[in-house]
PDB file of C-alpha atoms in Angstrom:
ATOM      1  CA  MET Y   1      40.477 135.289  79.910  1.00 79.00           C
ATOM      2  CA  HIS Y   2      43.657 136.638  81.396  1.00 76.00           C
ATOM      3  CA  VAL Y   3      45.187 135.425  85.005  1.00 79.00           C
ATOM      4  CA  ASP Y   4      46.188 138.953  87.853  1.00 77.00           C
ATOM      5  CA  TYR Y   5      48.803 138.091  90.019  1.00 76.00           C
ATOM      6  CA  CYS Y   6      50.831 139.485  91.993  1.00 77.00           C
ATOM      7  CA  ILE Y   7      54.686 138.494  93.339  1.00 78.00           C
ATOM      8  CA  THR Y   8      56.827 140.307  95.226  1.00 81.00           C
ATOM      9  CA  GLY Y   9      59.976 139.801  96.924  1.00 85.00           C
ATOM     10  CA  SER Y  10      63.635 140.766  97.381  1.00 87.00           C
ATOM     11  CA  PHE Y  11      66.591 139.677  97.666  1.00 89.00           C
ATOM     12  CA  PRO Y  12      70.532 140.895  98.804  1.00 92.00           C
ATOM     13  CA  VAL Y  13      72.573 143.179  96.387  1.00 94.00           C
ATOM     14  CA  PRO Y  14      76.265 144.053  96.814  1.00 95.00           C
ATOM     15  CA  LYS Y  15      76.926 147.367  98.210  1.00 94.00           C
ATOM     16  CA  GLY Y  16      77.176 150.151  95.396  1.00 95.00           C
ATOM     17  CA  THR Y  17      73.809 149.310  92.836  1.00 96.00           C
ATOM     18  CA  ARG Y  18      72.756 151.317  91.925  1.00 94.00           C
ATOM     19  CA  PRO Y  19      69.380 151.420  89.522  1.00 92.00           C
ATOM     20  CA  ARG Y  20      70.243 152.168  86.369  1.00 92.00           C
ATOM     21  CA  GLU Y  21      68.743 155.459  84.855  1.00 91.00           C
ATOM     22  CA  GLY Y  22      65.867 155.104  82.452  1.00 87.00           C
ATOM     23  CA  VAL Y  23      64.820 151.635  82.820  1.00 84.00           C
ATOM     24  CA  ALA Y  24      62.371 150.650  85.381  1.00 81.00           C
ATOM     25  CA  ASN Y  25      63.332 147.428  86.959  1.00 85.00           C
ATOM     26  CA  GLN Y  26      66.417 146.898  85.868  1.00 90.00           C
ATOM     27  CA  PHE Y  27      70.691 147.505  88.695  1.00 94.00           C
ATOM     28  CA  VAL Y  28      73.668 147.938  87.606  1.00 96.00           C
ATOM     29  CA  LEU Y  29      75.604 145.893  90.207  1.00 96.00           C
ATOM     30  CA  PRO Y  30      79.648 147.303  91.278  1.00 97.00           C
ATOM     31  CA  SER Y  31      80.824 145.605  88.340  1.00 97.00           C
ATOM     32  CA  GLY Y  32      79.407 146.510  85.664  1.00 97.00           C
ATOM     33  CA  GLU Y  33      77.133 143.564  84.626  1.00 97.00           C
ATOM     34  CA  VAL Y  34      73.301 144.405  84.456  1.00 95.00           C
ATOM     35  CA  ILE Y  35      70.155 142.658  87.001  1.00 93.00           C
ATOM     36  CA  ALA Y  36      66.635 142.565  86.169  1.00 88.00           C
ATOM     37  CA  VAL Y  37      63.194 141.707  88.012  1.00 83.00           C
ATOM     38  CA  TYR Y  38      60.976 140.543  85.263  1.00 77.00           C
ATOM     39  CA  PRO Y  39      57.829 137.664  86.027  1.00 75.00           C
ATOM     40  CA  VAL Y  40      58.344 133.688  84.615  1.00 79.00           C
ATOM     41  CA  ILE Y  41      55.914 132.104  83.190  1.00 83.00           C
ATOM     42  CA  GLU Y  42      56.916 128.441  83.936  1.00 90.00           C
ATOM     43  CA  MET Y  43      55.564 124.679  82.392  1.00 92.00           C
ATOM     44  CA  ALA Y  44      55.429 121.837  83.367  1.00 95.00           C
ATOM     45  CA  SER Y  45      54.210 118.934  81.382  1.00 95.00           C
ATOM     46  CA  ALA Y  46      51.327 117.587  83.613  1.00 96.00           C
ATOM     47  CA  ALA Y  47      50.498 119.110  86.444  1.00 94.00           C
ATOM     48  CA  ASP Y  48      51.780 115.534  88.948  1.00 95.00           C
ATOM     49  CA  ALA Y  49      55.309 116.255  86.904  1.00 95.00           C
ATOM     50  CA  ASP Y  50      58.340 118.112  88.005  1.00 95.00           C
ATOM     51  CA  ASP Y  51      60.063 119.793  85.043  1.00 95.00           C
ATOM     52  CA  HIS Y  52      59.612 122.890  85.361  1.00 94.00           C
ATOM     53  CA  ARG Y  53      60.834 125.286  83.244  1.00 93.00           C
ATOM     54  CA  ASP Y  54      60.351 128.590  82.306  1.00 89.00           C
ATOM     55  CA  LEU Y  55      58.573 129.670  78.728  1.00 88.00           C
ATOM     56  CA  THR Y  56      60.245 131.401  76.087  1.00 86.00           C
ATOM     57  CA  TRP Y  57      58.781 135.092  75.230  1.00 82.00           C
ATOM     58  CA  ASP Y  58      57.974 132.768  71.723  1.00 89.00           C
ATOM     59  CA  GLU Y  59      56.213 129.355  73.592  1.00 90.00           C
ATOM     60  CA  ALA Y  60      54.293 131.886  75.208  1.00 87.00           C
ATOM     61  CA  ASP Y  61      52.990 133.601  72.040  1.00 88.00           C
ATOM     62  CA  ALA Y  62      52.358 130.393  70.329  1.00 92.00           C
ATOM     63  CA  TYR Y  63      50.493 128.818  73.551  1.00 90.00           C
ATOM     64  CA  GLY Y  64      48.726 132.525  73.629  1.00 89.00           C
ATOM     65  CA  ILE Y  65      50.208 133.569  76.319  1.00 86.00           C
ATOM     66  CA  ALA Y  66      51.522 137.206  76.516  1.00 79.00           C
ATOM     67  CA  LEU Y  67      54.657 138.339  78.885  1.00 72.00           C
ATOM     68  CA  GLU Y  68      53.998 141.531  78.151  1.00 66.00           C
ATOM     69  CA  LEU Y  69      50.823 142.014  79.790  1.00 56.00           C
ATOM     70  CA  TYR Y  70      52.804 143.616  83.715  1.00 62.00           C
ATOM     71  CA  GLU Y  71      53.949 146.026  85.397  1.00 67.00           C
ATOM     72  CA  ARG Y  72      56.436 145.964  87.507  1.00 70.00           C
ATOM     73  CA  ALA Y  73      57.556 147.912  90.401  1.00 72.00           C
ATOM     74  CA  CYS Y  74      61.330 147.951  91.752  1.00 74.00           C
ATOM     75  CA  THR Y  75      63.217 149.967  94.573  1.00 78.00           C
ATOM     76  CA  LEU Y  76      67.123 149.615  95.986  1.00 80.00           C
ATOM     77  CA  GLU Y  77      66.899 150.243  99.846  1.00 80.00           C
ATOM     78  CA  GLU Y  78      69.996 150.494 101.490  1.00 77.00           C
ATOM     79  CA  SER Y  79      70.250 148.355 104.351  1.00 72.00           C
ATOM     80  CA  ASP Y  80      72.420 147.644 107.571  1.00 62.00           C
TER      81      ASP Y  80
END
C-alpha cells in the first residue's frame, strides 16, 4: 500500500538567492548557506494528540515507510 500526495507552496527568499548547480530543490542564499525543499512525514502518538514531530529517515524505515519515494520540483522566480 502507498499514499499519493502533492504539496505545493512558496516562500520568499533574499534577493541574490540562486539554485544550487546540479542539485534539485536546493538554493544558495547570499550568505552562502543552503536551503532545501523536502517533504516531511510527521507522526503523533494518537489521533487526538498534539505531539506531532517529524520522523527521521531511520524511524520511518523502522515503520516500513520509505521517505525516498517522492519527486520534487522547485523553481526560483523573481518577484517585485
